[in-house]
Short mmCIF file of C-alpha atoms in Angstrom, two decimals:
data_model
loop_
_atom_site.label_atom_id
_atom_site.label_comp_id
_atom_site.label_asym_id
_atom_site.label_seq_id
_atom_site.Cartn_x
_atom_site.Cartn_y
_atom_site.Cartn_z
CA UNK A 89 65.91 -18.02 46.87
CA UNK A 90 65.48 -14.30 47.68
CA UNK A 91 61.19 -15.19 47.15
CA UNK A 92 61.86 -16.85 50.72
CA UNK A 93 61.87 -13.17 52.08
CA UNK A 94 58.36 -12.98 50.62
CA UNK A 95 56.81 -15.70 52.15
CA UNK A 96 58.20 -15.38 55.52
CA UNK A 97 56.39 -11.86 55.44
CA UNK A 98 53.57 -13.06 53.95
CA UNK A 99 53.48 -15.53 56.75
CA UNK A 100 54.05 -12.95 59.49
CA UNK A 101 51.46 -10.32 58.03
CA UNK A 102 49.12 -12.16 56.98
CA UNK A 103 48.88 -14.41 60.21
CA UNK A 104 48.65 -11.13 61.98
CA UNK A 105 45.66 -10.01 59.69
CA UNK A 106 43.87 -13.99 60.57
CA UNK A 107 44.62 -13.47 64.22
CA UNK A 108 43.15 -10.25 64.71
CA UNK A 109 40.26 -11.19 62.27
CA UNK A 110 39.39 -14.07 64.47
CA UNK A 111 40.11 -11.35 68.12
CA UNK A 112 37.94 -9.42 67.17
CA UNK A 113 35.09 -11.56 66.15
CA UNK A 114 35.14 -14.50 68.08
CA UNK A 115 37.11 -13.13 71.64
CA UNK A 116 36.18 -9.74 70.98
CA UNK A 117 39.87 -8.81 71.49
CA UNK A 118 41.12 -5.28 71.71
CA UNK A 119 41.86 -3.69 68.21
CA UNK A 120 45.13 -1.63 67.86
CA UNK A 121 44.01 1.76 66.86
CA UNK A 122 45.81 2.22 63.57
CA UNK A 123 44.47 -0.98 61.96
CA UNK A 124 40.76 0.02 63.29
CA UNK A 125 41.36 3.24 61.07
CA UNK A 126 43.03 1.21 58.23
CA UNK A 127 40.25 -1.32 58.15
CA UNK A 128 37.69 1.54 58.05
CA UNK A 129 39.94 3.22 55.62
CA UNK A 130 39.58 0.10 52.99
CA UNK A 131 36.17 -1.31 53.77
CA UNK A 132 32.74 -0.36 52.93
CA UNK A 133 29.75 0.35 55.57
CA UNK A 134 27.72 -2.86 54.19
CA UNK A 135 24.03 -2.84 54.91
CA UNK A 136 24.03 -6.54 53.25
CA UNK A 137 21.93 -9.12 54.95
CA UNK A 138 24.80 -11.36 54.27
CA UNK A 139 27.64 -9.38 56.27
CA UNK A 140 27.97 -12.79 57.97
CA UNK A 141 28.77 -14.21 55.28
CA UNK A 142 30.74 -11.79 53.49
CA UNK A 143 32.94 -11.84 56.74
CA UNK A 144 33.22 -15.44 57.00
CA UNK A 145 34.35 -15.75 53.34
CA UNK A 146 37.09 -13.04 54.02
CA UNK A 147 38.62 -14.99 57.29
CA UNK A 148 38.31 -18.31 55.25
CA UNK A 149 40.48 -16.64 52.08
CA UNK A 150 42.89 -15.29 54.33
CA UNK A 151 43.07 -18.47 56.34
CA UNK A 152 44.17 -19.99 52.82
CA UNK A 153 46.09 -17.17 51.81
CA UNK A 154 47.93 -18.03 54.84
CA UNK A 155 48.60 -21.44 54.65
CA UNK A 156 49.84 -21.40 51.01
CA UNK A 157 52.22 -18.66 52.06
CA UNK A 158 53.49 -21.02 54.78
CA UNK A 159 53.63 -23.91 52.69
CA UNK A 160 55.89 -22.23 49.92
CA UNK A 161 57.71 -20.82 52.70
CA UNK A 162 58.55 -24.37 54.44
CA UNK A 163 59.26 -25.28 50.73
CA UNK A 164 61.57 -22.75 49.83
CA UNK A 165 63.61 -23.22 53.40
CA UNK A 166 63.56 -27.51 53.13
CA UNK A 167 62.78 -28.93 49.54
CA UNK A 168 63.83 -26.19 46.76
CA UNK A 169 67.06 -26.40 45.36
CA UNK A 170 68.39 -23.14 44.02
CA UNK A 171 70.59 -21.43 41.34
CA UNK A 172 72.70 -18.63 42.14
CA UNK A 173 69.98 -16.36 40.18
CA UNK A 174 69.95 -13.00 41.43
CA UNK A 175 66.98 -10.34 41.33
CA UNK A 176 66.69 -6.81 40.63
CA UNK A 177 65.99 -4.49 43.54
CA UNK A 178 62.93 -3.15 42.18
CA UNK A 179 61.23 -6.82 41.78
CA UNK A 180 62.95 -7.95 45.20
CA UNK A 181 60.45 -4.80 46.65
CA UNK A 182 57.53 -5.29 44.65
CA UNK A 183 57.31 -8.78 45.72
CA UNK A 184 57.76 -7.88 49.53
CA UNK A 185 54.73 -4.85 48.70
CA UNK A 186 52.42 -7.41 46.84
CA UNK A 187 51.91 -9.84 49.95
CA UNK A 188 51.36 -6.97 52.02
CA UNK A 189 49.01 -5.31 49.95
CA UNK A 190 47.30 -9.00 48.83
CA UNK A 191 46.21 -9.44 52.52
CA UNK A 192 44.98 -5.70 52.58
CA UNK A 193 43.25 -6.91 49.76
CA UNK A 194 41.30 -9.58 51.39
CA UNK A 195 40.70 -7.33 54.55
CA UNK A 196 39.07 -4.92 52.91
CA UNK A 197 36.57 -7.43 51.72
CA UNK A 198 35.09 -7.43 55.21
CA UNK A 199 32.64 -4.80 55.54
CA UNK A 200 33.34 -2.08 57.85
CA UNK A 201 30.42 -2.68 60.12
CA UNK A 202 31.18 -6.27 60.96
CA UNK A 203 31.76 -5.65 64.62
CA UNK A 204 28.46 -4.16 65.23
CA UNK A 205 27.95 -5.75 68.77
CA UNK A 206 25.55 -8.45 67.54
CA UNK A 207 26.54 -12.08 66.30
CA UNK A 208 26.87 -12.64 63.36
CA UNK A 209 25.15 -15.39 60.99
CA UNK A 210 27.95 -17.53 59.75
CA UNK A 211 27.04 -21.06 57.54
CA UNK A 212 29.03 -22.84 55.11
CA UNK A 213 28.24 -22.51 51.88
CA UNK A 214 28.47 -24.55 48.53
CA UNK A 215 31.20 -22.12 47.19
CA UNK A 216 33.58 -22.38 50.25
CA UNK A 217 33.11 -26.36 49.83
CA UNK A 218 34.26 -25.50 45.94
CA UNK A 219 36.61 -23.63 46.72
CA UNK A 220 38.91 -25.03 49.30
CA UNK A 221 38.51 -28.51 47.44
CA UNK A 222 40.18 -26.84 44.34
CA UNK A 223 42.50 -24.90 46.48
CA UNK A 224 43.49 -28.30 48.12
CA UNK A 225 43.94 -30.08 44.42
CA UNK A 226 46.10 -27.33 43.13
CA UNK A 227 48.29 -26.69 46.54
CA UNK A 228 49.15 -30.65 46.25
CA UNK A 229 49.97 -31.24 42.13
CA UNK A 230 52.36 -27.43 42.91
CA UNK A 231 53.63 -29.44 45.56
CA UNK A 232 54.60 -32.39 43.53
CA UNK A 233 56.10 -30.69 41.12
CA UNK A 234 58.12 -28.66 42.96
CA UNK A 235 59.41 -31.88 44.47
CA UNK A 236 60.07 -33.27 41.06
CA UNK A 237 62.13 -29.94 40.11
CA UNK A 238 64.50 -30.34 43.29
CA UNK A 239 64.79 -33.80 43.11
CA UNK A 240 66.43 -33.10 39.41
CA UNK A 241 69.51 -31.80 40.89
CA UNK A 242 69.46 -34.20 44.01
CA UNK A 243 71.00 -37.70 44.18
CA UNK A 244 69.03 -40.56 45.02
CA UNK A 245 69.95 -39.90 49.37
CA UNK A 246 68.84 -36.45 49.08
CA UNK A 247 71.94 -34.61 48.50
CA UNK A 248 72.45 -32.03 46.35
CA UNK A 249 74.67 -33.11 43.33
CA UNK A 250 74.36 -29.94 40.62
CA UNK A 251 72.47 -26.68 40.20
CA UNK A 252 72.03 -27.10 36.18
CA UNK A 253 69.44 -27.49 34.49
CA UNK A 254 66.89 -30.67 33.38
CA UNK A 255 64.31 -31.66 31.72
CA UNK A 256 61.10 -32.23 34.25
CA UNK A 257 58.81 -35.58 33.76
CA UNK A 258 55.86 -36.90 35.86
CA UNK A 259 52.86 -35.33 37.26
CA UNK A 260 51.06 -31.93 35.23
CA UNK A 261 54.78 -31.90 33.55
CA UNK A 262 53.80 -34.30 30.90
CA UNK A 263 51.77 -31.65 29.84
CA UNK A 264 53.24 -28.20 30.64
CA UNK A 265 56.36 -26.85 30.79
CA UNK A 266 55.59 -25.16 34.41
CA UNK A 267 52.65 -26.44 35.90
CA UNK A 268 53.92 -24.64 39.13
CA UNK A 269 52.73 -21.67 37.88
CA UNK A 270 49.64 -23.11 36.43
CA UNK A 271 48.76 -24.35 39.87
CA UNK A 272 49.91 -20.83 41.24
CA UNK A 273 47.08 -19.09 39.29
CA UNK A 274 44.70 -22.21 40.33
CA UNK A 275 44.95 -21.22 43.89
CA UNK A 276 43.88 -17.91 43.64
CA UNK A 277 40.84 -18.35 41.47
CA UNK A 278 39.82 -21.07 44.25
CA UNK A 279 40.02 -17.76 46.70
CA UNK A 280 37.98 -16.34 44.55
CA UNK A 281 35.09 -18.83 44.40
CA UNK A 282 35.31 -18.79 48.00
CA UNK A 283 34.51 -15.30 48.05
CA UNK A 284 31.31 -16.52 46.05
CA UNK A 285 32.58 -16.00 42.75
CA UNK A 286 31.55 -11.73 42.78
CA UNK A 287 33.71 -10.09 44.14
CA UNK A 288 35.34 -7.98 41.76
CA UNK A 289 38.42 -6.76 43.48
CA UNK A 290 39.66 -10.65 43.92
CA UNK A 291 39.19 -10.91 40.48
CA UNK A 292 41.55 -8.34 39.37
CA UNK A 293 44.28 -9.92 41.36
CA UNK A 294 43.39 -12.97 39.86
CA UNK A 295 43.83 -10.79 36.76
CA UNK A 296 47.55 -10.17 37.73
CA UNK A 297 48.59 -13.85 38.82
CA UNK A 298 47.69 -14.76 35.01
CA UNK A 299 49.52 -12.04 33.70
CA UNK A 300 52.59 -12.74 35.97
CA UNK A 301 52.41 -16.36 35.86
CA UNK A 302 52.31 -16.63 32.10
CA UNK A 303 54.57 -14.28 31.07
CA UNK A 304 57.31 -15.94 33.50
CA UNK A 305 55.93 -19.37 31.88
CA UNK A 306 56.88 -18.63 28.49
CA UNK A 307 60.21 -17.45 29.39
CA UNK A 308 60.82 -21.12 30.84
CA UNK A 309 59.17 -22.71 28.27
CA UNK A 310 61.38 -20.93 26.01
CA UNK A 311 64.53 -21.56 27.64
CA UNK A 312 63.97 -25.54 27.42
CA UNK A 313 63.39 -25.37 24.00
CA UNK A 314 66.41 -23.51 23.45
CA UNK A 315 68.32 -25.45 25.32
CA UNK A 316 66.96 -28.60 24.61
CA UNK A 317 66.94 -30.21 21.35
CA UNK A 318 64.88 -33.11 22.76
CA UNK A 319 62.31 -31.24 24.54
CA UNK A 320 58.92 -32.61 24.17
CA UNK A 321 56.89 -30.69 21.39
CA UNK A 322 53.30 -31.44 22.94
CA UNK A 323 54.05 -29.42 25.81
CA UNK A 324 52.05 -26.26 26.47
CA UNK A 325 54.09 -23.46 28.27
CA UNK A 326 51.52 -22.71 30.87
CA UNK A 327 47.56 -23.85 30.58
CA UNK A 328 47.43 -27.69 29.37
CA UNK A 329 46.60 -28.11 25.65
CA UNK A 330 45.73 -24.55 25.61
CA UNK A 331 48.94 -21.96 26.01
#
């Protein structure tokens, strides 16, 4: 439950990152001063024919970034069920850190010149098209399963009956033992094919979401084969028929 914290900042920073993106391109809004000098601090002075482009595919990743941060958020406060887990101080500010720094992160994809007094040329390309498709597909199956994970400890009106532990069927469960996370990791490589596949510093935190995601995976998978005896043997801990 304490992950709640992290989305409602994630949802407050990173909406005030998408507003001031769209200010200051579209109703040429004042800038505050310090985030002037922070963007300048973290982008690059782009001479790239595409700047329009480039900026574009930033506000469109952040826009994303955004709503899947909301959506976990609304999820968290009206579908999740949860344990009385606790977590260690150090993770607890990691976690608020990471969203903070993840919409820094797609920030400084804008290049530093993109308010040059000129308009810029924006189009849709084939890569945002492939990208919020796949971000759409993932957001949806994470959603149904972490329906199907609540509903194991609700009754049949909605009300909460237990906060133990069961065996998950339906949807990417069938295959996986947390397709959550699988669909996590999903979502941020479709931000990273709408960035047009290159950019090398969405990659690397692509990098981290696989690291993170499948380590935590194989701890779960673990635990329900521990606990278990009847736990389905064709299940892959995190990547379908693969790992």
């Amino acid at each position: 439950r304490w992950f709640t914290h992290f989305y409602a900042v994630s949802v407050l920073w990173n909406g005030f990152l998408l507003i001031w993106l769209i200010q200051a391109q579209f109703l040429r809004g004042s800038l505050s001063s310090w985030l002037q000098h922070l963007h300048h601090a973290l982008g690059r002075a782009s001479q790239n024919k595409d700047t329009g482009n480039e900026y574009f595919s930033a506000l469109l990743v952040l826009l994303l970034l955004w709503l899947h941060s909301f959506r976990r958020l609304a999820e968290c406060l009206c579908i999740s069920v949860f344990s009385n887990g606790v977590i260690h101080i150090v993770q607890y500010c990691f976690g608020l850190g990471y969203y903070i720094a993840v919409g820094l992160t797609v920030l400084c994809q804008v290049p530093a010149n993109f308010r040059n007094g000129e308009e810029l040329s924006v189009q849709i390309c084939w890569y945002h098209i492939i990208g919020i498709v796949m971000y759409i597909w993932a957001s949806l199956h994470q959603h149904r399963c972490l329906v199907i994970l609540a509903n194991l400890r609700k009754s049949k009106s909605g009300k909460v009956i237990n906060l133990s532990h069961s065996i998950p069927f339906g949807d990417w469960f069938e295959r996986v033992s947390c397709p959550h996370y699988f669909a996590e990791l999903l979502i941020y490589v479709s931000m990273a094919i709408t960035l047009g596949f290159h950019n090398v510093t969405w990659w690397f935190v692509v990098i981290y979401v696989l690291f993170n995601q499948a380590l935590t995976a194989v701890l779960c998978h673990e635990f329900y084969q521990n606990k278990f005896s009847s736990y389905p043997k064709h299940r892959k801990a995190f990547i379908p028929f693969v790992f």
